mmCIF file of C-alpha atoms in Angstrom:
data_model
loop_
_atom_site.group_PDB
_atom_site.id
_atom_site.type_symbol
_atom_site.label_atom_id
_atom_site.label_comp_id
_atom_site.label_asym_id
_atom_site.label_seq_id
_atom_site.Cartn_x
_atom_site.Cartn_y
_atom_site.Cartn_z
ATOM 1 C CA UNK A 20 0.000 0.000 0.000
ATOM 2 C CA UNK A 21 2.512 2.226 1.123
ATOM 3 C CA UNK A 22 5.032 1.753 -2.767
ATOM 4 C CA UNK A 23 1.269 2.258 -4.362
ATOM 5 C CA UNK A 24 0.975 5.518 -2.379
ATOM 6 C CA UNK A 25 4.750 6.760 -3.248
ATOM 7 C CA UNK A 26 4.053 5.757 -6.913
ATOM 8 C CA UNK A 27 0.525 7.795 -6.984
ATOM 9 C CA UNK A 28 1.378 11.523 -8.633
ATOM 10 C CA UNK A 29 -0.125 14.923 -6.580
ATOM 11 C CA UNK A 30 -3.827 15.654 -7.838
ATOM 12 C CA UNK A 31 -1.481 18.593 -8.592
ATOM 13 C CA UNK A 32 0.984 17.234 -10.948
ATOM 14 C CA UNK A 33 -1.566 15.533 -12.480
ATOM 15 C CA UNK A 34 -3.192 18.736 -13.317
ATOM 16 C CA UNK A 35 0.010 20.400 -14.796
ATOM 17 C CA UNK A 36 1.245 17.195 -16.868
ATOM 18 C CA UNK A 37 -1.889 17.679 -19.342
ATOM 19 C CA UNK A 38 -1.476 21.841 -19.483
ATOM 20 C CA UNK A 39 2.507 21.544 -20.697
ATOM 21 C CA UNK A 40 1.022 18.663 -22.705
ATOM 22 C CA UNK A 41 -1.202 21.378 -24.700
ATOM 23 C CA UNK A 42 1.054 24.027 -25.116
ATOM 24 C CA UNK A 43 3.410 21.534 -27.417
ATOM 25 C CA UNK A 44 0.687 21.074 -29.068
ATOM 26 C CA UNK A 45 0.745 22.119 -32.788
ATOM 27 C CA UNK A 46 -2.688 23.166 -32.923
ATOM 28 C CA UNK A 47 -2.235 25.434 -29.893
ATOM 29 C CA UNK A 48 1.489 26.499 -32.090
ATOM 30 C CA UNK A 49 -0.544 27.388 -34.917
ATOM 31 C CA UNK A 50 -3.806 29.352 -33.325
ATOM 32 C CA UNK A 51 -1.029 31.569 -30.941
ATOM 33 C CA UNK A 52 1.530 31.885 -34.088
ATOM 34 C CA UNK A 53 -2.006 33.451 -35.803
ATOM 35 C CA UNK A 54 -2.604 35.964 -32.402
ATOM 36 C CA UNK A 55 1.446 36.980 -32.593
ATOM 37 C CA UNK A 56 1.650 37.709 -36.323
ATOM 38 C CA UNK A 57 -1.938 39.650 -35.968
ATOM 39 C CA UNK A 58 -0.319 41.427 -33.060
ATOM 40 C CA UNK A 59 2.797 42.578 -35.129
ATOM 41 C CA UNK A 60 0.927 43.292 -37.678
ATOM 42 C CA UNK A 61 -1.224 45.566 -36.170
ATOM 43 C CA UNK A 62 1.903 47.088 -35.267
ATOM 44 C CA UNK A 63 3.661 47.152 -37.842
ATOM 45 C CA UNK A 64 1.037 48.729 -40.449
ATOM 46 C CA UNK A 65 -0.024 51.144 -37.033
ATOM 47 C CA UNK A 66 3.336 52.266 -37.937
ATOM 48 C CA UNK A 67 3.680 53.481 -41.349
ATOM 49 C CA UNK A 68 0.224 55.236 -40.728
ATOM 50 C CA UNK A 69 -2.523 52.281 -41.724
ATOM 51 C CA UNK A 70 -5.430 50.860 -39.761
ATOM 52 C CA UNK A 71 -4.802 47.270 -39.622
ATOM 53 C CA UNK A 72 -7.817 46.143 -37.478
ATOM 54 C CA UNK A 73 -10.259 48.258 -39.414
ATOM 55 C CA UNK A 74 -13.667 46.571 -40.035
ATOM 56 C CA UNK A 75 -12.647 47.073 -44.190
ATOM 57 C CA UNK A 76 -9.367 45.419 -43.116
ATOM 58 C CA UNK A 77 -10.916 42.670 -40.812
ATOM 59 C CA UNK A 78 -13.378 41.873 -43.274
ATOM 60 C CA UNK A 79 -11.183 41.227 -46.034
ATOM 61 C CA UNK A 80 -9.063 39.055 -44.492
ATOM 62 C CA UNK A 81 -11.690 36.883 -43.333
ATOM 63 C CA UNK A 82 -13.007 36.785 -46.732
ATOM 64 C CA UNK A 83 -9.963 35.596 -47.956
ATOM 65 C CA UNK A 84 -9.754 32.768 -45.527
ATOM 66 C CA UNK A 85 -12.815 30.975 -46.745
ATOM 67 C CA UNK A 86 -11.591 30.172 -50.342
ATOM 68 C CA UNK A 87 -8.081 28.753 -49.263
ATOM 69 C CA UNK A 88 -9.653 27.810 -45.910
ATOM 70 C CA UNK A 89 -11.756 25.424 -48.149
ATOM 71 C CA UNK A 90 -9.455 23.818 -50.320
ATOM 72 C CA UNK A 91 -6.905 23.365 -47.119
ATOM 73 C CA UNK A 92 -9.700 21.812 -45.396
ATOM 74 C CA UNK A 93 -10.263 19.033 -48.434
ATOM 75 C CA UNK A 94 -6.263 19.223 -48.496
ATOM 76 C CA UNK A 95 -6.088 17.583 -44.585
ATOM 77 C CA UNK A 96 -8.081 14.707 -46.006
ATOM 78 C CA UNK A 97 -5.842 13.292 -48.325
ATOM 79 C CA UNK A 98 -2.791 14.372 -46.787
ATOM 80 C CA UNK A 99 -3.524 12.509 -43.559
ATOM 81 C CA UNK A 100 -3.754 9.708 -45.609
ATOM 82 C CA UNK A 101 -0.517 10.174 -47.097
ATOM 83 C CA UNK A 102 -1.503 11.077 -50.508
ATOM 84 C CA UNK A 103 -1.541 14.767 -52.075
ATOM 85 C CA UNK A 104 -3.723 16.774 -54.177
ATOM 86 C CA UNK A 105 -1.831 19.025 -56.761
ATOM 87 C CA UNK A 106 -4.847 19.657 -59.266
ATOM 88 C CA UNK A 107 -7.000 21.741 -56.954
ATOM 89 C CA UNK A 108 -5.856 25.056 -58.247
ATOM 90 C CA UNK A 109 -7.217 24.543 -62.161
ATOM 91 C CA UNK A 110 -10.227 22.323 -60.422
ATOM 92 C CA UNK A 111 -11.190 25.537 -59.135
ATOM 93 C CA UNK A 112 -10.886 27.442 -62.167
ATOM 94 C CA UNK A 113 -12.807 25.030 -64.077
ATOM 95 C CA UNK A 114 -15.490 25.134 -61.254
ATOM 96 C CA UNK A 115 -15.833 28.727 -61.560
ATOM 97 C CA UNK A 116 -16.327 28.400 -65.219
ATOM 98 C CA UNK A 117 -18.977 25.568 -64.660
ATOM 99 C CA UNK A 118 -20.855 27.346 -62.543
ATOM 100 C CA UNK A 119 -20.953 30.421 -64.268
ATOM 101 C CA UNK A 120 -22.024 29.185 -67.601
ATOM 102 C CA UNK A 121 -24.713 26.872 -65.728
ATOM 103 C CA UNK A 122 -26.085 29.886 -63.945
ATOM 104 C CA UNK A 123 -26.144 32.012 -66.977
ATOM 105 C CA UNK A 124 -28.423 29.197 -68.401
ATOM 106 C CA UNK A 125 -30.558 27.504 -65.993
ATOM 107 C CA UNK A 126 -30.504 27.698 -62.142
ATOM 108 C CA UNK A 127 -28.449 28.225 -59.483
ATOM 109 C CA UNK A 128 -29.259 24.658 -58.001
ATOM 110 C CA UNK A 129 -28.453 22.700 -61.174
ATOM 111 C CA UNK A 130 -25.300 24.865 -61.222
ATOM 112 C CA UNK A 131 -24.105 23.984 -57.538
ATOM 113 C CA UNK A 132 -25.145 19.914 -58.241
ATOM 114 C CA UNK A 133 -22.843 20.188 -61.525
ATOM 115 C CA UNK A 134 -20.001 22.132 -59.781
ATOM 116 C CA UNK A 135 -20.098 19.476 -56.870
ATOM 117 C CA UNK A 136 -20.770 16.284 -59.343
ATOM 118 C CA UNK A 137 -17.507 17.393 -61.727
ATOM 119 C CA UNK A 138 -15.513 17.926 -58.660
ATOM 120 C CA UNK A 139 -16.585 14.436 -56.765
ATOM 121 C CA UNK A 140 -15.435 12.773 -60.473
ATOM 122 C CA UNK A 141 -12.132 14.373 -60.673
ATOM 123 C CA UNK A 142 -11.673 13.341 -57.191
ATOM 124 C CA UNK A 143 -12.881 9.933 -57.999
ATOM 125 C CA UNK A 144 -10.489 9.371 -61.282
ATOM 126 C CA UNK A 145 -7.350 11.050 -58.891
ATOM 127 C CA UNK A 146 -8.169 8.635 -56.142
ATOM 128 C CA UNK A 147 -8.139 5.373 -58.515
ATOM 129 C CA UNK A 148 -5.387 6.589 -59.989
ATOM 130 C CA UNK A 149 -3.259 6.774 -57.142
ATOM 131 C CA UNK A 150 -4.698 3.442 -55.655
ATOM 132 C CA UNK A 151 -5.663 1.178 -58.418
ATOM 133 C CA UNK A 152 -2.709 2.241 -61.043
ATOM 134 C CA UNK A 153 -0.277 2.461 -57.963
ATOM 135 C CA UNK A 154 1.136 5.922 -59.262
ATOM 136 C CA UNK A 155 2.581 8.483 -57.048
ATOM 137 C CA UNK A 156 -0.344 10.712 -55.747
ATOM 138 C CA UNK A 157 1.916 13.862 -56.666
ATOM 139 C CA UNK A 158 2.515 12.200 -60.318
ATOM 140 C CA UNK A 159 -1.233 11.619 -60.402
ATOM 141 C CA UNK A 160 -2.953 14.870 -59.603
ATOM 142 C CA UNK A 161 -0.215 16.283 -61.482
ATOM 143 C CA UNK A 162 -1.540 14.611 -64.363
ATOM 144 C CA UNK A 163 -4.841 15.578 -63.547
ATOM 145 C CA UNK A 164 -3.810 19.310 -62.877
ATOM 146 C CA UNK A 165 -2.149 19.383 -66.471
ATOM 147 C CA UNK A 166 -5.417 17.603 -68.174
ATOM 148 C CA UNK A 167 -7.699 19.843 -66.842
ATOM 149 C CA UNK A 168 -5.486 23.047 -67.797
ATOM 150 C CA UNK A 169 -6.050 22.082 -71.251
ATOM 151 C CA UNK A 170 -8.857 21.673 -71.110
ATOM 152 C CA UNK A 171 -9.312 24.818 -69.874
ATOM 153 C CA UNK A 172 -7.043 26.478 -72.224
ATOM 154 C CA UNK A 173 -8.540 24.904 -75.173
ATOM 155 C CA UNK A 174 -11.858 26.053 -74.619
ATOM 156 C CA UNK A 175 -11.791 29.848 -72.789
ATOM 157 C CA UNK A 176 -9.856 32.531 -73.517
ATOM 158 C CA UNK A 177 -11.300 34.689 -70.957
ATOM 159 C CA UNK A 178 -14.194 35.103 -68.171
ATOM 160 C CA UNK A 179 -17.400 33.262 -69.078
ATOM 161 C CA UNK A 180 -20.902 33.159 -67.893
ATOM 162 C CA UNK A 181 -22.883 35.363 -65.815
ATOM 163 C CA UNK A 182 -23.703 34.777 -62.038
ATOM 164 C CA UNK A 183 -27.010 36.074 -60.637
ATOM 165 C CA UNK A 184 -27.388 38.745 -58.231
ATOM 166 C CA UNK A 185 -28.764 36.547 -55.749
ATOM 167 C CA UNK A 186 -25.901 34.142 -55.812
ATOM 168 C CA UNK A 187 -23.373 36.692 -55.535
ATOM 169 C CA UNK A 188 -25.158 37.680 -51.519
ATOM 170 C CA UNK A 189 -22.918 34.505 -50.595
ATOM 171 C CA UNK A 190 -19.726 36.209 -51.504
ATOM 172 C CA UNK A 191 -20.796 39.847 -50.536
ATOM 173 C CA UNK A 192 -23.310 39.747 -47.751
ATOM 174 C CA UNK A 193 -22.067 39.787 -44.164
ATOM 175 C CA UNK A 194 -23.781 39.703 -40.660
ATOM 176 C CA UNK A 195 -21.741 42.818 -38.872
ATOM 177 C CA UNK A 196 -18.183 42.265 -38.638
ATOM 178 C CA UNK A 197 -18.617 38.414 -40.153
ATOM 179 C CA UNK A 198 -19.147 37.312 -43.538
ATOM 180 C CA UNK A 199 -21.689 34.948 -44.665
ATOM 181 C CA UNK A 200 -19.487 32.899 -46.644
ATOM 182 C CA UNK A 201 -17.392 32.291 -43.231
ATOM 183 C CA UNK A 202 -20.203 30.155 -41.870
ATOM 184 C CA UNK A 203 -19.854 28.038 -45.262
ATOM 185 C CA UNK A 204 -16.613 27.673 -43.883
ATOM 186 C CA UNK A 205 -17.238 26.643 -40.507
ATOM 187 C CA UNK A 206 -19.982 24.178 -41.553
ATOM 188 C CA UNK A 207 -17.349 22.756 -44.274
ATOM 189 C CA UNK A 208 -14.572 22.405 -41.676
ATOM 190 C CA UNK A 209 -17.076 21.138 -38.946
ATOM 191 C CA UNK A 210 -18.239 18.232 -41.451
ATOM 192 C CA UNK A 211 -14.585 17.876 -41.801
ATOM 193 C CA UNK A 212 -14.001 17.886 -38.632
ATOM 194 C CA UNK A 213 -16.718 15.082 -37.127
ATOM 195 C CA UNK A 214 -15.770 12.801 -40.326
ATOM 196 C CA UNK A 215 -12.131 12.382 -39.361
ATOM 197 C CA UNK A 216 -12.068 12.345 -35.322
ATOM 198 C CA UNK A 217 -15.755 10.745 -34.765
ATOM 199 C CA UNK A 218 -16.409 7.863 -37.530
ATOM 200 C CA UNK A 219 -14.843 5.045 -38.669
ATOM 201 C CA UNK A 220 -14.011 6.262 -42.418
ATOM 202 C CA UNK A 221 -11.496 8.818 -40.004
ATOM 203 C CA UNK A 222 -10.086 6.612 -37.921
ATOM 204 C CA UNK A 223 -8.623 4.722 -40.907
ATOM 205 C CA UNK A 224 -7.330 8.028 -42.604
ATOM 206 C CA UNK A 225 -5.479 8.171 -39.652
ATOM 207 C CA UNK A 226 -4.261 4.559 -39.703
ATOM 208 C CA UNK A 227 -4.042 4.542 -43.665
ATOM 209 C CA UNK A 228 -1.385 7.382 -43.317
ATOM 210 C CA UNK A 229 0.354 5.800 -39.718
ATOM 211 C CA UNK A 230 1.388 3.020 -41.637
ATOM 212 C CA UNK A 231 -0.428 1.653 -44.571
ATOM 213 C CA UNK A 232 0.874 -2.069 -44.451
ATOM 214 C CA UNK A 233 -0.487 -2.213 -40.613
ATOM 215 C CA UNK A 234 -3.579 -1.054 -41.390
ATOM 216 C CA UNK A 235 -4.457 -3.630 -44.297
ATOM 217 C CA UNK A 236 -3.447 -6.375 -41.792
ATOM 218 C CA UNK A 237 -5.875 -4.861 -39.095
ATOM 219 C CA UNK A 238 -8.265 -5.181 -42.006
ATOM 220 C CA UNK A 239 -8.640 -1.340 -42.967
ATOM 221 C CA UNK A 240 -9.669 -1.047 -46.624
ATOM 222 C CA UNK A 241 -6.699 1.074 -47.179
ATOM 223 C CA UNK A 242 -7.615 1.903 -51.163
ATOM 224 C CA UNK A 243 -11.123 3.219 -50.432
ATOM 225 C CA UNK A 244 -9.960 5.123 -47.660
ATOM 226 C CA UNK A 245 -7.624 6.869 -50.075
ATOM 227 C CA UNK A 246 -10.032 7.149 -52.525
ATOM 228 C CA UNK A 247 -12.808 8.338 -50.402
ATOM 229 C CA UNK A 248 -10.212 11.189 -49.376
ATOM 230 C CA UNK A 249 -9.690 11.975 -52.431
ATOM 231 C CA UNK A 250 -13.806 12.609 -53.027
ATOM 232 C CA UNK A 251 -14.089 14.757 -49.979
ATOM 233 C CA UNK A 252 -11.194 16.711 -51.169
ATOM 234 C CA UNK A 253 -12.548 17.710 -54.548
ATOM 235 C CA UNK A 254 -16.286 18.172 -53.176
ATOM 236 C CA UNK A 255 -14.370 20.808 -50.472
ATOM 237 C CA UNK A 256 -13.046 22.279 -53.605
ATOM 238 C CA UNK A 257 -16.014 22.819 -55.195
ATOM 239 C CA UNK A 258 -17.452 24.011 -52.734
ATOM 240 C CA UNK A 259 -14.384 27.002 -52.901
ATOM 241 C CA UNK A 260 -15.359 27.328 -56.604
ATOM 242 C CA UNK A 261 -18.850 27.994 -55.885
ATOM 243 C CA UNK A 262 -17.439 30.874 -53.482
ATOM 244 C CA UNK A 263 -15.259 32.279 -55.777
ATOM 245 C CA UNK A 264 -17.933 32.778 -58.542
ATOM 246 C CA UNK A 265 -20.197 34.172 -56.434
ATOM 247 C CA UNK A 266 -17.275 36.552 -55.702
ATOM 248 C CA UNK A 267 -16.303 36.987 -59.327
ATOM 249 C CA UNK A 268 -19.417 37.285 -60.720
ATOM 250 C CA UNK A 269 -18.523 35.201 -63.819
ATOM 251 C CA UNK A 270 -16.397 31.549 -64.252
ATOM 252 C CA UNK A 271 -12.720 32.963 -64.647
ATOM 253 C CA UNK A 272 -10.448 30.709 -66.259
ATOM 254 C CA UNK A 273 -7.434 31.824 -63.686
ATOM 255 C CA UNK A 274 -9.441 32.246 -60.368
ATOM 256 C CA UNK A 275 -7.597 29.291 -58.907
ATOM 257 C CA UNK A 276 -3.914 29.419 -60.548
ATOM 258 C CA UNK A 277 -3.598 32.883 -59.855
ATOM 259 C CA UNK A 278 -3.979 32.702 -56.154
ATOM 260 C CA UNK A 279 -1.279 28.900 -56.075
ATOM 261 C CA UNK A 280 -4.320 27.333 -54.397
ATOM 262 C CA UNK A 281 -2.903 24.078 -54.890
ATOM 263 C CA UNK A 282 0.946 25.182 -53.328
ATOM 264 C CA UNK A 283 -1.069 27.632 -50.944
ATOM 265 C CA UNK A 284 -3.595 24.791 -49.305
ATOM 266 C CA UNK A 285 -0.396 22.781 -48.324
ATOM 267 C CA UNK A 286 1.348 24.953 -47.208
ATOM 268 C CA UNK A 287 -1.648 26.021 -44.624
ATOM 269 C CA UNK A 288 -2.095 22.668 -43.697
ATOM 270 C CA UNK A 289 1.174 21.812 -42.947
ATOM 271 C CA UNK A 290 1.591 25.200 -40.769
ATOM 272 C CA UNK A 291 -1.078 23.183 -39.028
ATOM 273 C CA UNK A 292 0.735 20.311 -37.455
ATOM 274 C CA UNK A 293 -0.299 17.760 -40.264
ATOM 275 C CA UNK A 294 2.308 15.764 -41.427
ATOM 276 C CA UNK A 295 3.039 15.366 -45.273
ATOM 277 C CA UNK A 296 3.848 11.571 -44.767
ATOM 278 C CA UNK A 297 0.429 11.356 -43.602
ATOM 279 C CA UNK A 298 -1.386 10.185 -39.910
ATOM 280 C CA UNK A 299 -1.043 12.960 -37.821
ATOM 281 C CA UNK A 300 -2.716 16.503 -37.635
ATOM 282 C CA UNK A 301 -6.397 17.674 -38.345
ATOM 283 C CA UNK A 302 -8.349 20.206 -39.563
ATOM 284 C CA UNK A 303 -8.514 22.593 -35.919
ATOM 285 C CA UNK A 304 -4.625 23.191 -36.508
ATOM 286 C CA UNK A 305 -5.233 23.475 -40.813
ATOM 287 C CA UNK A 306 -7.666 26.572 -40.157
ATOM 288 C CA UNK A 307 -5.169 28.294 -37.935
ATOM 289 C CA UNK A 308 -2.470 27.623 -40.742
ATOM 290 C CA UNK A 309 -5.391 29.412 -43.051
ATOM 291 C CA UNK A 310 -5.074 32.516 -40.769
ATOM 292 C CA UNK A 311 -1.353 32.798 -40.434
ATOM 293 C CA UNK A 312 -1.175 33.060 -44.236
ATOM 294 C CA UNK A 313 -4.624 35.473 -44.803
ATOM 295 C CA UNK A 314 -2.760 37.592 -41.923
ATOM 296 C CA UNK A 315 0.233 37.639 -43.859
ATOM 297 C CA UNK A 316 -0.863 38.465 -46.695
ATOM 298 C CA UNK A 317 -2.781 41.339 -45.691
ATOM 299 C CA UNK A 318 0.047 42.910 -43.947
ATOM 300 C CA UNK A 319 2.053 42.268 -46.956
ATOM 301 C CA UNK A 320 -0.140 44.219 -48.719
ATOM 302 C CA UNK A 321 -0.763 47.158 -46.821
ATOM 303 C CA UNK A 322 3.231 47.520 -46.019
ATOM 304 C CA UNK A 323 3.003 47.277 -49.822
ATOM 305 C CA UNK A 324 6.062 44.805 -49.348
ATOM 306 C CA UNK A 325 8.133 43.274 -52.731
ATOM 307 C CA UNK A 326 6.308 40.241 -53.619
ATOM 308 C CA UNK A 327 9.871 38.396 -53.868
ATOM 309 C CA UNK A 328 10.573 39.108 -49.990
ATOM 310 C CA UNK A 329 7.092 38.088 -49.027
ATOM 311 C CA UNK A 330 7.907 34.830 -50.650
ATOM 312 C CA UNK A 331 11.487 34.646 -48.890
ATOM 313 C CA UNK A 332 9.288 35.384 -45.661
ATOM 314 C CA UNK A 333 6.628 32.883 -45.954
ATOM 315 C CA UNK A 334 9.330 30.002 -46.690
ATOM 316 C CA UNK A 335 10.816 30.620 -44.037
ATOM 317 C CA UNK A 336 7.651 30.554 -41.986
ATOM 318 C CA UNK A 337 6.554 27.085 -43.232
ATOM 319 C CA UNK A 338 10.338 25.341 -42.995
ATOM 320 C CA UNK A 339 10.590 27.015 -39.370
ATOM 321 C CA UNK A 340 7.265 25.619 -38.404
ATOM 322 C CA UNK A 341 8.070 21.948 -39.966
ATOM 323 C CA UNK A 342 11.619 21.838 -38.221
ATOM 324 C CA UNK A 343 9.872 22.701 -34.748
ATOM 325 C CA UNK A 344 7.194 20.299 -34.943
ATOM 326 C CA UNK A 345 9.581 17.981 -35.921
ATOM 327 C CA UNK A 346 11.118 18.389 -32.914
ATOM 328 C CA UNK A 347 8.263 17.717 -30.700
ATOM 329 C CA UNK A 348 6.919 14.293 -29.516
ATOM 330 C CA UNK A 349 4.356 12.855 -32.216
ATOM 331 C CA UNK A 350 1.299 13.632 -31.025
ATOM 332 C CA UNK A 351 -2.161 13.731 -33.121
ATOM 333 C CA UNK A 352 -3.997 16.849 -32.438
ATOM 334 C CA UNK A 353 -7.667 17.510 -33.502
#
């Protein structure tokens, strides 16, 4: 009784053991890396004479979050299963287009079912790629990327279609201080969210990208996992297209390459603790990855800083956050 008592830690250690626990966590990282470059950059444009946390300012940069927010969202999906998704940037484009030229002609419903149906089959033909043909996923959606750019290139030489007024509230239209399109994002990440840390289909993501080999002999269906990421992916970035044309007001045949959605998504997600080989990170840490670049960006631009130095600065932010969480036990945050 007595070596039982000895062994037994203080209610109070027990308390503090879980609180260091959470600050090493990358999720935590990533959400106070998001307050401290909001912080300086308040700052910094408070500085040289600018209103950083103006509501024009504020809303903007929330705005901006929901596209890339989106695609980094579907982008968590495949990575935790070790794959990749390069063709989400002209998947967008061609979106935009889709559901431009469907609105112009018909209704805004058939337009959002085609947008979502193209994207769930480009998502479908990556996934079998990459599982049935046994080709690299960043070979594959590669492929795909350059298939559907000429496609694209082929058949629009500039904006097409016409979006309605009353589609165009969802890019526009805000509630104060929030924008409407945010709570697209929140219900997008929240689906996200329940799929990978509450059901089944998750739980072998997770063990798909742990260690593929393991989880076929624990009886995981390790291709339709993959492929099923894949799916969710696309439909995610569809759902971005959508967005975009309502913000556009037409399809634009560069709405997605312009912005490097596909370089731009990773790049968020792995700022947020996921790991490119695959089993470990979630979408909580991906959307604070989404703010660290929107905030970036936005200071960026009203420093009016050379685009060739932003770059140098946002590389370094990405390998610096890598090397630490490389550095830190391997944990799998939400």
């Amino acid at each position: 009784m007595n070596s039982l008592r000895v062994a037994a830690a203080p209610p109070a250690a027990r308390r503090t053991v879980p609180a260091r626990i959470r600050l090493t966590d990358p999720v935590v990282g990533v959400w106070l890396a998001a307050l401290a470059v909001t912080l300086a950059g308040w700052i910094a444009v408070a500085a040289d004479g600018g209103n950083f946390l103006g509501l024009t300012n504020v809303v903007a940069i929330l705005q901006n979050c929901v596209a890339l927010g989106l695609v980094a969202v579907g982008q968590s999906a495949v990575i935790l299963t070790g794959s990749l998704d390069l063709s989400v940037a002209y998947l967008i484009s061609l979106g935009t287009l889709v559901a431009a030229e469907t609105m112009e002609g018909g209704s805004v419903l058939t337009a959002v079912i085609a947008v979502l149906a193209l994207s769930g089959a480009v998502g479908l033909a990556n996934g079998l790629v990459v599982t049935g043909l046994k080709v690299n996923a960043f070979i594959a959606t590669l492929g795909t990327a350059f298939i559907l750019r000429g496609w694209i290139e082929d058949n629009y030489a500039g904006p097409a279609g016409k979006v309605p007024a009353s589609f165009q509230h969802l890019g526009y239209d805000r509630i104060g201080p929030v924008p409407v399109s945010l709570f697209l994002l929140a219900a997008v990440a929240a689906a996200m969210w329940l799929i990978t840390r509450r059901t089944r289909l998750g739980h072998h993501m997770y063990a798909t990208g742990g260690d593929e080999h393991a989880a076929r002999l624990s009886g995981v269906r390790t291709r339709r996992t993959v492929v099923t990421a894949h799916i969710l992916c696309s439909l995610c970035v569809g759902a971005a297209a959508l967005f975009l044309a309502s913000r556009l007001g037409a399809g634009a045949p560069w709405a997605g390459t312009e912005a490097r959605y596909d370089l731009e998504s990773i790049a968020a997600v792995v700022l947020g603790g996921t790991a490119l080989a695959g089993g470990r990170g979630g979408v909580a840490g991906t959307l604070g990855g989404v703010l660290v670049l929107a905030v970036l960006d936005s200071v960026f631009n009203q420093l009016s800083v050379d685009p060739f130095f932003k770059n140098v600065v946002r590389g370094v932010v990405i390998i610096a956050a890598v090397a630490l969480y490389a550095r830190r036990p391997s944990r799998r945050p939400a």
